[in-house]
Tab-separated table of C-alpha atoms in Angstrom:
chain	number	residue	atom	x	y	z
J	1	MET	CA	-23.146	-98.003	-22.588
J	2	SER	CA	-20.722	-99.675	-21.017
J	3	ILE	CA	-17.124	-99.828	-19.930
J	4	ASP	CA	-13.913	-101.306	-19.329
J	5	PRO	CA	-13.766	-100.664	-15.181
J	6	GLU	CA	-9.852	-102.133	-15.594
J	7	ALA	CA	-9.298	-99.452	-17.646
J	8	GLU	CA	-10.589	-96.454	-16.508
J	9	GLU	CA	-8.724	-93.374	-14.643
J	10	LEU	CA	-10.321	-90.163	-13.319
J	11	ASN	CA	-8.554	-86.986	-12.318
J	12	GLY	CA	-4.947	-89.777	-12.631
J	13	ALA	CA	-6.989	-92.111	-10.063
J	14	ALA	CA	-8.209	-95.354	-10.756
J	15	GLU	CA	-12.327	-96.370	-10.565
J	16	PRO	CA	-12.225	-98.443	-6.945
J	17	GLU	CA	-13.558	-102.102	-7.259
J	18	GLY	CA	-16.820	-103.139	-8.094
J	19	ALA	CA	-17.905	-98.976	-9.355
J	20	PRO	CA	-20.839	-99.106	-12.165
J	21	THR	CA	-20.289	-99.125	-15.430
J	22	ASP	CA	-23.459	-97.871	-16.499
J	23	LEU	CA	-22.613	-94.499	-17.491
J	24	SER	CA	-26.418	-93.090	-17.246
J	25	THR	CA	-25.431	-93.497	-13.057
J	26	TRP	CA	-22.837	-91.100	-13.117
J	27	ASP	CA	-22.911	-87.195	-12.182
J	28	PHE	CA	-22.573	-84.055	-13.679
J	29	GLU	CA	-18.782	-84.688	-12.074
J	30	ARG	CA	-18.214	-87.427	-12.556
J	31	LEU	CA	-18.722	-87.695	-16.453
J	32	ARG	CA	-17.294	-84.599	-17.245
J	33	ALA	CA	-13.788	-85.516	-15.740
J	34	PHE	CA	-13.892	-88.267	-17.280
J	35	THR	CA	-14.682	-87.330	-20.794
J	36	GLU	CA	-11.800	-84.777	-20.106
J	37	ALA	CA	-9.248	-87.532	-19.453
J	38	ARG	CA	-10.445	-89.897	-22.348
J	39	HIS	CA	-10.124	-90.144	-26.656
J	40	GLY	CA	-11.677	-93.012	-26.418
J	41	ARG	CA	-14.695	-94.884	-28.116
J	42	GLU	CA	-16.349	-95.046	-24.945
J	43	LEU	CA	-16.923	-91.350	-25.062
J	44	GLU	CA	-20.021	-92.307	-27.324
J	45	GLY	CA	-21.603	-93.452	-24.271
J	46	VAL	CA	-20.828	-90.465	-23.055
J	47	ARG	CA	-22.332	-88.179	-25.941
J	48	LEU	CA	-25.835	-90.506	-25.836
J	49	VAL	CA	-26.132	-89.980	-21.398
J	50	ALA	CA	-25.480	-86.193	-21.739
J	51	GLN	CA	-27.768	-85.657	-24.167
J	52	ALA	CA	-30.550	-87.315	-22.971
J	53	ARG	CA	-29.823	-85.524	-20.034
J	54	ALA	CA	-29.702	-82.214	-21.665
J	55	ARG	CA	-33.508	-83.035	-23.334
J	56	ARG	CA	-35.081	-83.085	-20.162
J	57	ARG	CA	-38.235	-80.841	-19.927
J	58	ASP	CA	-38.334	-81.478	-16.394
J	59	GLN	CA	-34.657	-80.613	-15.139
J	60	PRO	CA	-34.212	-76.582	-14.545
J	61	ARG	CA	-32.350	-74.641	-17.703
J	62	ARG	CA	-29.234	-74.253	-16.168
J	63	ASP	CA	-28.823	-78.338	-15.923
J	64	ARG	CA	-29.714	-78.911	-19.238
J	65	LEU	CA	-27.473	-76.629	-21.078
J	66	ARG	CA	-24.800	-78.036	-18.820
J	67	TRP	CA	-25.511	-81.903	-20.241
J	68	ALA	CA	-25.627	-79.947	-23.202
J	69	ALA	CA	-22.490	-78.670	-23.182
J	70	LEU	CA	-21.206	-81.846	-21.563
J	71	ALA	CA	-22.238	-84.067	-24.322
J	72	LEU	CA	-20.832	-82.038	-27.144
J	73	LEU	CA	-17.424	-82.060	-25.320
J	74	ALA	CA	-17.685	-85.918	-25.691
J	75	ASN	CA	-19.041	-85.698	-29.353
J	76	ASP	CA	-15.425	-83.480	-30.379
J	77	ARG	CA	-13.519	-85.897	-28.450
J	78	LEU	CA	-14.139	-89.079	-29.860
J	79	PRO	CA	-11.877	-90.237	-31.969
J	80	GLY	CA	-11.899	-90.683	-36.248
J	81	ASP	CA	-10.292	-88.483	-38.584
J	82	THR	CA	-12.148	-89.793	-42.121
J	83	VAL	CA	-14.570	-87.422	-43.748
J	84	TRP	CA	-17.283	-89.203	-42.654
J	85	ASP	CA	-16.205	-89.441	-39.207
J	86	ARG	CA	-15.865	-85.434	-38.837
J	87	ALA	CA	-18.874	-85.321	-40.435
J	88	ARG	CA	-20.943	-87.232	-38.285
J	89	LYS	CA	-19.258	-85.716	-35.578
J	90	ALA	CA	-20.643	-82.056	-36.998
J	91	HIS	CA	-23.749	-83.372	-37.485
J	92	HIS	CA	-23.791	-84.505	-33.840
J	93	ASP	CA	-22.831	-81.009	-33.241
J	94	PHE	CA	-24.970	-79.024	-35.481
J	95	THR	CA	-28.029	-80.949	-34.341
J	96	LEU	CA	-28.188	-80.578	-30.910
J	97	ARG	CA	-26.862	-77.246	-30.364
J	98	THR	CA	-29.888	-75.842	-32.516
J	99	TRP	CA	-32.500	-78.526	-30.761
J	100	ILE	CA	-31.003	-76.572	-27.779
J	101	ILE	CA	-31.684	-72.583	-28.937
J	102	ASP	CA	-34.656	-73.577	-30.263
J	103	ASP	CA	-35.829	-75.178	-27.850
J	104	PRO	CA	-37.977	-72.176	-25.092
J	105	GLY	CA	-37.379	-74.081	-21.985
J	106	ALA	CA	-34.020	-75.268	-22.731
J	107	THR	CA	-32.846	-70.962	-23.580
J	108	ALA	CA	-34.120	-67.791	-23.781
J	109	THR	CA	-35.995	-67.066	-26.665
J	110	ALA	CA	-35.730	-66.396	-29.664
J	111	ALA	CA	-35.013	-62.411	-29.474
J	112	THR	CA	-32.379	-63.296	-26.663
J	113	THR	CA	-30.383	-66.401	-28.280
J	114	ALA	CA	-29.510	-64.080	-31.315
J	115	GLU	CA	-27.409	-62.109	-28.526
J	116	GLY	CA	-25.793	-65.695	-27.212
J	117	VAL	CA	-26.903	-66.753	-24.010
J	118	GLY	CA	-24.248	-65.475	-21.752
J	119	PRO	CA	-24.340	-63.622	-17.698
J	120	GLY	CA	-27.644	-62.571	-17.243
J	121	THR	CA	-29.769	-64.492	-19.634
J	122	ASP	CA	-29.807	-67.940	-17.894
J	123	GLY	CA	-28.662	-67.845	-14.230
J	124	THR	CA	-25.300	-68.493	-14.421
J	125	ASP	CA	-21.898	-67.289	-15.338
J	126	GLY	CA	-22.067	-67.672	-18.738
J	127	THR	CA	-20.436	-70.749	-18.722
J	128	ASP	CA	-22.914	-73.518	-18.008
J	129	GLY	CA	-20.006	-76.049	-16.351
J	130	THR	CA	-17.710	-75.676	-19.804
J	131	GLU	CA	-15.292	-72.669	-20.456
J	132	GLY	CA	-17.350	-70.326	-22.635
J	133	ALA	CA	-20.589	-72.373	-23.168
J	134	HIS	CA	-22.211	-70.148	-23.773
J	135	GLU	CA	-21.566	-68.686	-27.150
J	136	LEU	CA	-23.051	-72.817	-28.266
J	137	TRP	CA	-26.199	-71.501	-28.042
J	138	ASN	CA	-25.840	-68.772	-29.891
J	139	PRO	CA	-27.487	-69.312	-33.621
J	140	GLU	CA	-24.845	-67.005	-35.418
J	141	LEU	CA	-22.098	-68.579	-34.536
J	142	LEU	CA	-23.520	-71.998	-35.262
J	143	ALA	CA	-24.485	-70.356	-38.260
J	144	GLU	CA	-21.316	-70.033	-39.253
J	145	ASP	CA	-20.111	-73.639	-38.034
J	146	THR	CA	-22.702	-74.576	-40.323
J	147	LEU	CA	-21.099	-72.474	-43.254
J	148	ALA	CA	-17.730	-73.534	-42.090
J	149	ALA	CA	-18.376	-76.925	-42.770
J	150	LEU	CA	-19.727	-76.720	-46.495
J	151	THR	CA	-17.742	-77.194	-49.381
J	152	LEU	CA	-20.557	-77.562	-51.884
J	153	ASP	CA	-22.870	-74.503	-52.081
J	154	PRO	CA	-26.594	-75.035	-52.386
J	155	GLU	CA	-27.214	-74.600	-55.650
J	156	GLU	CA	-24.010	-76.665	-56.992
J	157	ALA	CA	-25.718	-79.440	-54.699
J	158	ARG	CA	-28.523	-79.390	-56.182
J	159	THR	CA	-27.151	-79.423	-59.893
J	160	LEU	CA	-25.042	-82.712	-59.306
J	161	ALA	CA	-28.583	-84.042	-57.102
J	162	ALA	CA	-30.253	-83.937	-60.294
J	163	ARG	CA	-27.935	-86.555	-61.956
J	164	TRP	CA	-26.355	-88.137	-59.049
J	165	ARG	CA	-26.965	-91.735	-59.909
J	166	GLU	CA	-24.523	-91.154	-62.481
J	167	LEU	CA	-21.799	-89.757	-60.238
J	168	PRO	CA	-18.652	-90.901	-59.065
J	169	VAL	CA	-19.197	-93.010	-55.499
J	170	GLU	CA	-17.013	-90.746	-53.966
J	171	ARG	CA	-19.320	-87.648	-54.717
J	172	ILE	CA	-22.351	-89.494	-53.909
J	173	GLY	CA	-21.316	-89.660	-50.670
J	174	GLU	CA	-19.848	-86.001	-50.513
J	175	LEU	CA	-23.476	-85.035	-51.060
J	176	ARG	CA	-25.025	-87.269	-48.335
J	177	ARG	CA	-22.204	-85.811	-46.245
J	178	HIS	CA	-23.990	-82.527	-46.707
J	179	LYS	CA	-27.867	-83.535	-46.045
J	180	ASN	CA	-26.889	-84.828	-42.711
J	181	LEU	CA	-25.082	-81.653	-42.205
J	182	THR	CA	-27.980	-79.134	-43.140
J	183	ALA	CA	-30.694	-81.609	-41.345
J	184	HIS	CA	-31.216	-78.770	-38.823
J	185	THR	CA	-30.981	-75.486	-41.318
J	186	ALA	CA	-34.554	-74.930	-41.013
J	187	ALA	CA	-35.479	-75.084	-37.154
J	188	LEU	CA	-32.298	-72.681	-37.031
J	189	VAL	CA	-32.708	-70.024	-39.833
J	190	ALA	CA	-35.732	-69.230	-37.647
J	191	HIS	CA	-33.588	-67.897	-34.910
J	192	LEU	CA	-31.111	-65.593	-37.664
J	193	ARG	CA	-31.310	-62.448	-38.220
J	194	PRO	CA	-31.601	-61.050	-41.952
J	195	GLY	CA	-28.456	-61.547	-43.542
J	196	PRO	CA	-26.321	-63.023	-46.103
J	197	ALA	CA	-26.049	-66.464	-43.452
J	198	ARG	CA	-29.996	-66.665	-42.832
J	199	ASP	CA	-30.111	-66.891	-47.130
J	200	ARG	CA	-27.293	-69.402	-47.754
J	201	LEU	CA	-28.706	-71.593	-45.015
J	202	ALA	CA	-32.224	-71.343	-45.260
J	203	ALA	CA	-30.978	-72.890	-49.503
J	204	TRP	CA	-30.043	-75.610	-48.117
J	205	SER	CA	-33.227	-75.734	-46.066
J	206	GLU	CA	-34.857	-76.221	-49.273
J	207	ALA	CA	-31.771	-78.266	-50.886
J	208	ARG	CA	-31.031	-80.760	-49.110
J	209	SER	CA	-34.298	-82.096	-49.612
J	210	HIS	CA	-33.437	-82.933	-53.501
J	211	LEU	CA	-29.919	-84.402	-52.442
J	212	PRO	CA	-29.413	-88.739	-52.438
């Protein structure tokens, strides 16, 4: 995970000569400043480093949430606006948010996270280093984001999947994107209140196993 030291600027100042180019050696504030100043492919390195640190169960929950929020910020700022780029970024977003929600060491219990991680629930001011980041760990909001990213109904997707070999390549790609975009649904459903969103995502959890 290296970057071009000649091209980097943090907070308007160039990195000093001889600065490390291994992102895994950078601290949180340095990586966040770098992320906020860039939109290039090098942000994939930030995403991977921050995600790995968010998954470290030996670290305090507050720190893990800050790293997870940074991973999501880097992911969001990655370039690319094709349907595949958007699906890839959404997949990374949904998967990490679900992992955090589903991990009792990173967030509170399922009953608490159903109301969102906010002031007083995680020992922080509710932002965890990124404005509004506590909303990222609300399973109900993640359910809304997931459903908004899907262009097919689970029943329609399953019907198409039954004859997917006969479909044009563009439609096969659509089905495969939906399979990726719903990879987290089985884990997420366990944290949702009964209702239409939970029912829809439960249907997707079942339907995706039939997609190509």
